[in-house]
Coordinates of C-alpha atoms in Angstrom, one line a residue:
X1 CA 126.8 87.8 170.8
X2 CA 124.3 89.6 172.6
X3 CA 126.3 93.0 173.1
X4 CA 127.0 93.1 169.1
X5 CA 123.3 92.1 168.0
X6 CA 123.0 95.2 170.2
X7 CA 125.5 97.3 168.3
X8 CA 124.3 96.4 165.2
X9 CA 121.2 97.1 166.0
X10 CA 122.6 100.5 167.1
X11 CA 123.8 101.1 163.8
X12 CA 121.5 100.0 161.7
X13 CA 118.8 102.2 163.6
X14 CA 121.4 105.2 163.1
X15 CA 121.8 105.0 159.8
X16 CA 117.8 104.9 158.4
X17 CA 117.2 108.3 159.7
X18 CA 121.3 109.9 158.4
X19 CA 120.8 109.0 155.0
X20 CA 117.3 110.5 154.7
X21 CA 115.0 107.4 155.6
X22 CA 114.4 103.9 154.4
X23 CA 112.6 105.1 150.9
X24 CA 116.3 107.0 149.8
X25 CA 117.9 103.9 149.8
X26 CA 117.9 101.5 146.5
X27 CA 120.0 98.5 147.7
X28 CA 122.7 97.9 149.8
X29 CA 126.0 95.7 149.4
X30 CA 129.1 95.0 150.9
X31 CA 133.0 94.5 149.9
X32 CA 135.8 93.4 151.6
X33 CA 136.1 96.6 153.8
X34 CA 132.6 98.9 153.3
X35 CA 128.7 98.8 153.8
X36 CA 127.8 100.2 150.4
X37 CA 124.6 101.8 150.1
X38 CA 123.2 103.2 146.9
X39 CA 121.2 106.5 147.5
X40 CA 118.4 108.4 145.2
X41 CA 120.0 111.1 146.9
X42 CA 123.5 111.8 148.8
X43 CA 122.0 115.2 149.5
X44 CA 120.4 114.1 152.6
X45 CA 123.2 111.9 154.1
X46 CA 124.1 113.3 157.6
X47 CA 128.3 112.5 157.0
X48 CA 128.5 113.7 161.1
X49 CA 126.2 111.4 162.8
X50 CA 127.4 108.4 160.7
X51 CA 131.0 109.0 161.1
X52 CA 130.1 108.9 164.9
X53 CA 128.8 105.2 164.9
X54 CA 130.1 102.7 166.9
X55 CA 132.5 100.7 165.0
X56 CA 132.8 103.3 161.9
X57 CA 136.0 103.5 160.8
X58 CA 135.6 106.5 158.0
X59 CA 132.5 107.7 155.9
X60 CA 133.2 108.2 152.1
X61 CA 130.0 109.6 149.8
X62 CA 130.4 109.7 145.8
X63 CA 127.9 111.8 144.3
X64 CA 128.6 110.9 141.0
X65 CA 127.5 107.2 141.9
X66 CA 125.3 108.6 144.4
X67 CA 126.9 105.7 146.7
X68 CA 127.8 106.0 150.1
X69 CA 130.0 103.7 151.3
X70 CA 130.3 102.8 155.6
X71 CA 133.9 101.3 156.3
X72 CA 133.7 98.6 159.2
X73 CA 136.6 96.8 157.8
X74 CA 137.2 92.9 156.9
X75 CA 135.2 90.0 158.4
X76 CA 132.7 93.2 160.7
X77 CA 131.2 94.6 157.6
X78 CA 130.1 90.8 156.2
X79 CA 128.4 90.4 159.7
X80 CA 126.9 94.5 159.8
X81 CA 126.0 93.5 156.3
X82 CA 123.8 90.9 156.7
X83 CA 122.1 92.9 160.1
X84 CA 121.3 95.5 157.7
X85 CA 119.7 94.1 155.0
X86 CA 117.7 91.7 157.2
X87 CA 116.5 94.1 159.7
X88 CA 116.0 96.9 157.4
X89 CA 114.1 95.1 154.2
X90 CA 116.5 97.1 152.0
X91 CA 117.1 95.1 149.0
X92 CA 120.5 93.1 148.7
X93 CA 122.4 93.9 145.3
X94 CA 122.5 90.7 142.8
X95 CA 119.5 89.3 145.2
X96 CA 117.6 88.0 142.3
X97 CA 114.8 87.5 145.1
X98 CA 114.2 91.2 145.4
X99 CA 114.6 91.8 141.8
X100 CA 111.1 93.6 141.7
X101 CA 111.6 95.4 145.0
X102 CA 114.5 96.5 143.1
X103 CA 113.2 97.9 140.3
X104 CA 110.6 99.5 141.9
X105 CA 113.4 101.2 144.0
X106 CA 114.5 102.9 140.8
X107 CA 117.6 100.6 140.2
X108 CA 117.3 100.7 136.7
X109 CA 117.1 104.3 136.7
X110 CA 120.3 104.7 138.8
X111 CA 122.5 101.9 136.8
X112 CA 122.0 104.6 133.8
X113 CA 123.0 107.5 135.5
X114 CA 126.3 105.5 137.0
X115 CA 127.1 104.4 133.4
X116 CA 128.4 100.9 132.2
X117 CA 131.8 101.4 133.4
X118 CA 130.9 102.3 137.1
X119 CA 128.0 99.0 136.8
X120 CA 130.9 97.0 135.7
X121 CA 133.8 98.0 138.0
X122 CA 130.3 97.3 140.6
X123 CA 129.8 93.9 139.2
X124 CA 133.0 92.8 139.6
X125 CA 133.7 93.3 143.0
X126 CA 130.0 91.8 143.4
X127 CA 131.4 88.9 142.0
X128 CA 134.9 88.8 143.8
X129 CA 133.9 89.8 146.7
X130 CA 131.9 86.5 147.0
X131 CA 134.8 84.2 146.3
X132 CA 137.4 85.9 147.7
X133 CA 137.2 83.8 150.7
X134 CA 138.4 80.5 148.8
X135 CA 141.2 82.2 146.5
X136 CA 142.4 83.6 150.0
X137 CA 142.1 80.3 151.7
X138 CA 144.1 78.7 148.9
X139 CA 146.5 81.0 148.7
X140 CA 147.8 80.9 152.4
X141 CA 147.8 76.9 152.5
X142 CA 149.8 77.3 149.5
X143 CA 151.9 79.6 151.4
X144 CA 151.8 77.1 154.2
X145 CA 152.7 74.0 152.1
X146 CA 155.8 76.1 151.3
X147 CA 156.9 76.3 154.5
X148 CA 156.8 72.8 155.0
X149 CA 158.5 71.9 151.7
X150 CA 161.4 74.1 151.5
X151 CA 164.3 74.8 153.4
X152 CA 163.5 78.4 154.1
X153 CA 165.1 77.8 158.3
X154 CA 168.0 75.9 157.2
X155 CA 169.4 73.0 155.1
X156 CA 166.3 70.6 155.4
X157 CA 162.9 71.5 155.2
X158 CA 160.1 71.2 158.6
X159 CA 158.8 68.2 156.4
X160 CA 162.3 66.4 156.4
X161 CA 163.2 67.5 160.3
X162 CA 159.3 66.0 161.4
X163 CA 158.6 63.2 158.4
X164 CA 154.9 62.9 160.2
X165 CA 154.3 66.3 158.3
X166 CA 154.8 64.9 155.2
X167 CA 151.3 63.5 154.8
X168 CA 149.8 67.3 156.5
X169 CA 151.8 68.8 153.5
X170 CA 150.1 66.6 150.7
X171 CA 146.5 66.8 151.8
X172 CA 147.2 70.8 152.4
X173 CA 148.8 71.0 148.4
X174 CA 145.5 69.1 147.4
X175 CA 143.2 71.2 148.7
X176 CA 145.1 74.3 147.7
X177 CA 145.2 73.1 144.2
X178 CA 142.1 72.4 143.8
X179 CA 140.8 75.5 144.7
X180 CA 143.1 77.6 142.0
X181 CA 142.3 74.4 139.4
X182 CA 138.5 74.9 139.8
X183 CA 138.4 78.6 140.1
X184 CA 137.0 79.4 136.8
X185 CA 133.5 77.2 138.2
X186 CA 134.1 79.6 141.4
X187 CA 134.0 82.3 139.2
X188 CA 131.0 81.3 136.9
X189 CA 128.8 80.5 139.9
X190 CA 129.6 83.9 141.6
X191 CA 128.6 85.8 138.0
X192 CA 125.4 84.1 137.3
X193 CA 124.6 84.7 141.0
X194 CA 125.6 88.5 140.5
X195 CA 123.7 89.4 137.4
X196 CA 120.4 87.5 138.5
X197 CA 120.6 84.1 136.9
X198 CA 120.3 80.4 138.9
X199 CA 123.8 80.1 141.0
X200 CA 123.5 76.4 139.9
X201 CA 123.3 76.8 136.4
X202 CA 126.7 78.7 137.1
X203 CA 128.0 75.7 138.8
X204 CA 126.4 73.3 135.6
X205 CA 128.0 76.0 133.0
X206 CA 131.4 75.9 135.0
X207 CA 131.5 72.4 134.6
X208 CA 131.3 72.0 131.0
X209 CA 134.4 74.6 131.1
X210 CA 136.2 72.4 132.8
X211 CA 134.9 69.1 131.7
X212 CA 137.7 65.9 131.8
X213 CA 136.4 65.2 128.5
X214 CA 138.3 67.8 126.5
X215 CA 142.0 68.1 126.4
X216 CA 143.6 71.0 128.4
X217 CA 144.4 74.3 126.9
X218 CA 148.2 73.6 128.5
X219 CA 148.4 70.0 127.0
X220 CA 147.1 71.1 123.5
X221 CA 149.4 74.2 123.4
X222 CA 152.9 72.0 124.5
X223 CA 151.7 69.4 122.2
X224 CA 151.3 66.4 124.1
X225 CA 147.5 66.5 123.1
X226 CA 145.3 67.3 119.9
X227 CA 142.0 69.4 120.5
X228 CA 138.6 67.8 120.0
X229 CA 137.2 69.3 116.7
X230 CA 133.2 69.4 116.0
X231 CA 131.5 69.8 112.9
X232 CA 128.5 72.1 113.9
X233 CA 126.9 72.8 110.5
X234 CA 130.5 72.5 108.9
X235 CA 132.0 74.8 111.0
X236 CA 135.0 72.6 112.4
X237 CA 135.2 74.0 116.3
X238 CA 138.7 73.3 117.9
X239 CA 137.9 72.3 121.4
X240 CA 139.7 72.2 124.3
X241 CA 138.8 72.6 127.9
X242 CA 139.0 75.9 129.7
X243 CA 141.4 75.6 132.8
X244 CA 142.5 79.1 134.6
X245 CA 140.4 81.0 132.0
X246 CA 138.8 83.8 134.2
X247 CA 137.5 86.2 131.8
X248 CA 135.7 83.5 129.9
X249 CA 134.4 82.6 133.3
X250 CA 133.0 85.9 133.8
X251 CA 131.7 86.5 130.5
X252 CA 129.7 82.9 130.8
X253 CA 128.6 83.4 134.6
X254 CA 126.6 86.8 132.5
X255 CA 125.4 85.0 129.4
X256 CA 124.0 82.6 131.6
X257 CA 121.9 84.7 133.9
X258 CA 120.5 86.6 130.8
X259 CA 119.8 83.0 129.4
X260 CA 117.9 81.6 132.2
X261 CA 116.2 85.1 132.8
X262 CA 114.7 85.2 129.6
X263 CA 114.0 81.4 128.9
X264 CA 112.2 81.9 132.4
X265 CA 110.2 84.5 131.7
X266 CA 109.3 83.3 128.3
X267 CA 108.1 79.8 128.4
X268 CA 105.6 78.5 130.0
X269 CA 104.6 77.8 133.1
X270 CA 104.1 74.3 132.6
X271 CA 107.4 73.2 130.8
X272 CA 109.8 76.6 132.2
X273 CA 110.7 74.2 135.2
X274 CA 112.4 71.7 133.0
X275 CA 113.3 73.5 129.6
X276 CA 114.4 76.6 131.3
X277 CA 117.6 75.3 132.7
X278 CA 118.1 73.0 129.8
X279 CA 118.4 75.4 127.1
X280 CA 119.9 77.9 129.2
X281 CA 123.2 75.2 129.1
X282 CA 122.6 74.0 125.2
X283 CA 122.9 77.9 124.4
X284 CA 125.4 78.9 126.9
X285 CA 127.1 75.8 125.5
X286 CA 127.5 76.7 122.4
X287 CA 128.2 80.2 122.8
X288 CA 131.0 79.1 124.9
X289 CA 132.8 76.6 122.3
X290 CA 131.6 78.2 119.4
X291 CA 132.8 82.3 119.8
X292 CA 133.0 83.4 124.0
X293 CA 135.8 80.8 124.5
X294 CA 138.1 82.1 121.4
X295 CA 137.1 85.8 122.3
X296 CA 137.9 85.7 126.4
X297 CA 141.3 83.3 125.6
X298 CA 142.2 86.2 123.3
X299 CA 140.9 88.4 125.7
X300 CA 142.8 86.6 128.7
X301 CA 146.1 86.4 126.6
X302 CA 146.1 90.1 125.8
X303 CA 145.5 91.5 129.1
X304 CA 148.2 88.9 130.6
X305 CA 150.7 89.9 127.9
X306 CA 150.0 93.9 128.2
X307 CA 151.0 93.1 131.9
X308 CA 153.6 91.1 131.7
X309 CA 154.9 93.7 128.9
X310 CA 154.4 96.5 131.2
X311 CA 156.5 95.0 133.5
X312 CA 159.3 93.7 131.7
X313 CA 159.7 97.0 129.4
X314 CA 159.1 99.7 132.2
X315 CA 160.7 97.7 134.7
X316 CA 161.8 99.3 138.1
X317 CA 159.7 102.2 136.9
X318 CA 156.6 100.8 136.1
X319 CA 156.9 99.2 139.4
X320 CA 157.5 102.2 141.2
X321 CA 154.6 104.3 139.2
X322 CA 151.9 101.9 139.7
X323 CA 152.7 101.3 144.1
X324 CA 152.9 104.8 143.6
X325 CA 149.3 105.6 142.7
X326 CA 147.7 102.5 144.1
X327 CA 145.8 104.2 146.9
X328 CA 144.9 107.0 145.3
X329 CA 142.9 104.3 143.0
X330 CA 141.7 103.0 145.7
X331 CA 140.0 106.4 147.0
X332 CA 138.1 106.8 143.6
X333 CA 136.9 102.9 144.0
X334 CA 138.5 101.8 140.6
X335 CA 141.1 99.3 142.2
X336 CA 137.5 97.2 142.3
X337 CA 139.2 95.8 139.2
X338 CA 142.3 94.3 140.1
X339 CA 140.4 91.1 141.3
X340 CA 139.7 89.8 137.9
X341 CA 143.2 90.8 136.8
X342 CA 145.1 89.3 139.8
X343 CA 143.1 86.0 139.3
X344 CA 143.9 86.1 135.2
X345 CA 147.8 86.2 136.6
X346 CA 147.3 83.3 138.7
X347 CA 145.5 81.3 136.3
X348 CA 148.1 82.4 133.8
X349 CA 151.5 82.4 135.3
X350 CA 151.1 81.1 138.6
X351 CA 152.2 84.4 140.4
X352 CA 150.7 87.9 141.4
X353 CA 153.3 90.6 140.8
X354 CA 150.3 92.9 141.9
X355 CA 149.7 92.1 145.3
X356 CA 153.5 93.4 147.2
X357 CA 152.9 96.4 145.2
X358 CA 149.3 97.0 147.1
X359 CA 151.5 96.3 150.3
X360 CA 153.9 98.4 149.7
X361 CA 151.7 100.9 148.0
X362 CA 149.5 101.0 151.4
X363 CA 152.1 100.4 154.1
X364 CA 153.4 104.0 152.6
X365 CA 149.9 105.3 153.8
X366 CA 150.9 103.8 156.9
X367 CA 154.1 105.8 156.9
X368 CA 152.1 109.0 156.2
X369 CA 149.8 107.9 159.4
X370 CA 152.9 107.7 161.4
X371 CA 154.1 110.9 160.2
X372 CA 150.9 112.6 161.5
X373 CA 150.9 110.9 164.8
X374 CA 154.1 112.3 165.6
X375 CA 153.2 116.0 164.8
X376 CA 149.8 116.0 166.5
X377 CA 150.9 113.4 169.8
X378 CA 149.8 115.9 172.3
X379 CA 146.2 115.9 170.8
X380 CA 144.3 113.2 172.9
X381 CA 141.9 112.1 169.7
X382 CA 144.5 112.6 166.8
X383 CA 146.6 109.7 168.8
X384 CA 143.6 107.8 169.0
X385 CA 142.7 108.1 165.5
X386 CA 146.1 107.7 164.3
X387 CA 146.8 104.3 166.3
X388 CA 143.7 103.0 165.0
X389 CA 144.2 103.9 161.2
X390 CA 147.8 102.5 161.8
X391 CA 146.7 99.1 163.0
X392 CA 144.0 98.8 160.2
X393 CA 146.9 99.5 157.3
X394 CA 149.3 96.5 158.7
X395 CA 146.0 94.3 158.8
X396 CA 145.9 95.3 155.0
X397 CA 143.0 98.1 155.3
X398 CA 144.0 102.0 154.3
X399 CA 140.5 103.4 154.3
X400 CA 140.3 104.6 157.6
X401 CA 143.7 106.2 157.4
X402 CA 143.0 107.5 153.7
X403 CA 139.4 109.1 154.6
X404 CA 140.0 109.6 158.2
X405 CA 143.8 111.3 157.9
X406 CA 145.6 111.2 154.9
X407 CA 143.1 112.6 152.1
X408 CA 141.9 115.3 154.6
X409 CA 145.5 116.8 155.6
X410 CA 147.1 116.1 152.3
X411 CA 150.5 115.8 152.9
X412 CA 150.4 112.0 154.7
X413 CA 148.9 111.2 151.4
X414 CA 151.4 112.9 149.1
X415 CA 154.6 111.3 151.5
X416 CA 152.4 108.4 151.8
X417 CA 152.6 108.1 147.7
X418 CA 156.1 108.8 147.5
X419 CA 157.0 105.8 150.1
X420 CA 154.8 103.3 147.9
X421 CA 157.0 104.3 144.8
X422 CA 160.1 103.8 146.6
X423 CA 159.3 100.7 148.2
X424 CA 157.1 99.7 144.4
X425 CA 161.1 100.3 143.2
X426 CA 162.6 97.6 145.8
X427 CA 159.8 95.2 144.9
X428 CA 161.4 95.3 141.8
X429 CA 164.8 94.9 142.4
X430 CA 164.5 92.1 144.3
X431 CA 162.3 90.0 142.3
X432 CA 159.7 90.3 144.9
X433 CA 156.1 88.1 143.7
X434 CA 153.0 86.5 145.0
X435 CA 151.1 83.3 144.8
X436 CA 148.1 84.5 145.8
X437 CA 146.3 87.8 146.2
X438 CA 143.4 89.2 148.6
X439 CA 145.4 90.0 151.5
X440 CA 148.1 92.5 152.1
X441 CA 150.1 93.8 155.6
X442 CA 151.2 92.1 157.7
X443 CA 149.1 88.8 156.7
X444 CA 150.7 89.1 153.5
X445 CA 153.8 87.5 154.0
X446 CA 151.5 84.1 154.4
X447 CA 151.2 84.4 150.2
X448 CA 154.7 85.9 149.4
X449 CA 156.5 83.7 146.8
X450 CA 159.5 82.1 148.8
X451 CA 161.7 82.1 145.8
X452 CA 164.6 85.1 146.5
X453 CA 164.2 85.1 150.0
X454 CA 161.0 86.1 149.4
X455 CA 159.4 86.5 153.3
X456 CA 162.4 88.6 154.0
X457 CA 162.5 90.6 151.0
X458 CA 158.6 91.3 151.9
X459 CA 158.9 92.5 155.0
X460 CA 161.9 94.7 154.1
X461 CA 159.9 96.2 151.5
X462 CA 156.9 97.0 153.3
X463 CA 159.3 98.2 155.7
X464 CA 160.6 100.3 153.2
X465 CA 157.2 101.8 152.7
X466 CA 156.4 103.0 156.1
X467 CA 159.8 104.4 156.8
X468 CA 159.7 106.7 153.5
X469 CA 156.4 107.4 153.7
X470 CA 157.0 109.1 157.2
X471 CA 160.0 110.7 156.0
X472 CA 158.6 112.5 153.5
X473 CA 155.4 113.1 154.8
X474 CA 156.9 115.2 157.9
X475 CA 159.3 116.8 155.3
X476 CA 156.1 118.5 153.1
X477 CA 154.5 119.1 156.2
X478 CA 156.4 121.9 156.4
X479 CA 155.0 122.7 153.4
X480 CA 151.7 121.6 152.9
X481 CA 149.8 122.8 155.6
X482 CA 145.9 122.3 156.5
X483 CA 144.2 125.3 158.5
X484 CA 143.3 123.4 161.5
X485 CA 145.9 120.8 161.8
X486 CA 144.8 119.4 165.3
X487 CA 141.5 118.6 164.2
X488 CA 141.0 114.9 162.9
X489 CA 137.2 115.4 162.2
X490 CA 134.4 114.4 164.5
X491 CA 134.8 110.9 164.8
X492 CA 135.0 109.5 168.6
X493 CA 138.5 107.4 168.3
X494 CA 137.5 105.7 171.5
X495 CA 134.9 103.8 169.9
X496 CA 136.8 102.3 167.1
X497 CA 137.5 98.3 167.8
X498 CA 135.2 97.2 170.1
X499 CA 134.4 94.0 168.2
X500 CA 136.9 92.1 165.9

């Protein structure tokens, strides 16, 4: 504990004075992989000394954003994170407690020049980012109940070769379930918390949603239940309650922190502590029953439909074309957004057809990694570099190999893409799904849907992706062919992985 208080104090002292002092810096953030830091100016950011941190696997800067973004990897960056922000005084994105501190940073003034869509791809991997945790917990012990439930290692399953599992198996299937049946109060209490508002009111406002009151949406739509109807000023509401709805979620965890924002600032002092929170839920409330239900369950439906429509018409290659250009979303940052469409499909159909394509899509990276190791194994530092990029993609983490390899020499990223599509194309064929999402690699297989030999068929396809993605990444190396081709940047590869 001591020797990483020490590194993180390292690091944190490094980076003050590489990206032009404490007063360039507006807030900083985290997701699952990067230290994001938004800048006044990217100008002054010394890429060199940075990329030569302990710890650092790759450096990316966006000037359009004017974000720089630190890549430590999953589970290191919450904990460099936290170092960070407390040691440095450097406001914490969504920190509704450093609002002002904020402001007077020149947020407000930077959210325009970003624009709405970069602020939103932002907001949602704010909010995501904060519950990914729990989906990703579910998800495995769902992928762990299966294992004890069906007869993937032979004729009976573990449950009916060790009965005294059986019991495991039913308190792990409640507590799986009841994280996927609660998520849209997950995802309401991480939204209000991300735009500013009371976290609670998020929990309160989550829990009307899903209120055992009201009918569900499920029972009402099969029939076996009729919706609640209100007369609100002779307007006759249809009700229902809002079960695996995750854009109404979202749209409710923001009209509730702009509620409680402006009741808070507009009442007074004397009656703000207990009107405030009330009104915020009589309004949000009705909003909700009255038009943001209707509008995000049309919402929902359209944007699971287009999917599933995507999928079904394009088939093998709409597959192929999206685990194809996965990564190269990922390098531009917009793959942000698949968390709120990967939790829609859950909530919708029970599966992720998203998540092997990711693998596959980023164990072709892996490929291209490969590809480049072999070329370059006399060079001391590129082996080093390579191994480590190599191990992060089978954890599920392509940064380091995109920004410390691939995107640099060109053709491991080109091969890399050409792998994905391949091994996108198998996923298909197969019938290849997911029950969860948030993890990919190697830890993947724990939330690959069983059905179709499903463990097998991932591993085979990921397998798939590496093997192409090496083949034709050393094939257009003889094509595509960077100046100084031993050179892997000026990163010290010895010091990556010293703490987990």
């Amino acid at each position: 504990m001591a020797d990483e208080t020490k590194t993180f104090k390292q690091i944190t002292d490094t980076i003050i004075p590489a990206i032009g002092g404490k007063d360039n810096a507006i807030e900083a953030f985290h997701c699952a992989t990067r230290l994001r830091i938004n800048l006044k100016d990217t100008s002054k950011v010394d890429k060199k000394t940075l990329m030569n941190m302990p710890l650092v696997k790759g450096v990316n800067i966006n000037p359009t954003n004017k974000q720089l973004q630190i890549i430590f990897g999953p589970g290191l960056v919450d904990r460099v994170t936290a170092y960070f922000i407390k040691h440095t005084g450097i406001p914490a994105a969504g920190d509704s407690g450093d609002a002002e501190a904020v402001k007077e940073a020149g947020e407000n003034d930077t959210k325009k020049k970003k624009g709405w869509f970069q602020n939103f791809l932002d907001d949602l991997t704010g909010v995501f980012t904060e519950i990914l945790p729990g989906i990703l917990a579910g998800g495995i012990l769902i992928g762990l109940n299966n294992l004890l439930t069906q007869n993937v290692f032979g004729s009976q399953s573990i449950i009916q070769m060790v009965p005294g599992l059986s019991g495991v198996s039913k308190i792990i299937g409640i507590g799986a379930g009841g994280i996927f049946a609660m998520l849209p109060l997950i995802v309401c209490y991480s939204a209000t918390k991300r735009y500013g508002g009371r976290p609670v009111l998020g929990l309160a406002i989550g829990a009307v949603m899903m209120s055992s009151s009201l009918p569900s949406m499920s029972d009402v739509a099969t029939g076996a239940a009729k919706p609640m109807i209100a007369n609100v000023f002779g307007w006759h509401v249809s009700m229902t309650s809002f079960g695996g709805q995750i854009i109404v979620a979202l749209i409710m965890g923001w009209v509730v922190a702009k509620l409680d924002n402006y009741f808070q600032k507009h009442l007074p002092g004397v009656i703000q502590f207990v009107l405030a929170p009330m009104l915020t839920i009589l309004f949000a409330s009705l909003g909700l029953f009255l038009v943001i239900g209707p509008v995000g369950v049309a919402l929902s439906k359209g944007i699971t439909d287009a999917l599933l429509w995507v999928a079904n018409t394009l088939g093998v290659f709409g597959y192929a074309a999206f685990s194809g250009v996965q990564q190269l979303i990922v390098i531009t940052g917009l793959h942000n957004m698949f968390g709120a469409v990967e939790t829609q499909l859950l909530a919708s159909t029970g599966h992720d057809f998203l998540n092997p394509l990711m693998s596959v899509a980023l164990m072709g990276q892996g490929g291209g990694v490969v590809a480049y190791y072999i070329l370059n194994h006399k060079n001391k530092k590129a082996r080093e570099i390579s191994i480590s990029a190599f191990f992060s993609i089978l954890f599920g983490i392509s940064e380091p190999a995109l920004f410390g390899i691939n995107l640099e020499k060109k053709y491991p990223l080109v091969g890399g893409c050409i792998g994905g599509a391949i091994a996108g194309a198998f996923v298909y064929l197969v019938k290849l799904n997911a029950i969860s999402f948030g993890t990919t690699g190697l830890t993947g297989i724990a939330i690959a849907a069983p059905e179709h030999n499903g463990y097998l068929m991932y591993f085979l396809a990921n397998l798939i992706g590496v093997v192409f993605g090496c083949i034709f990444s050393l094939i257009l190396s003889k094509f595509i062919k960077p100046s100084h081709e031993d050179e892997v940047g000026e990163k010290d590869a010895s010091k990556y992985g010293q703490l987990n």
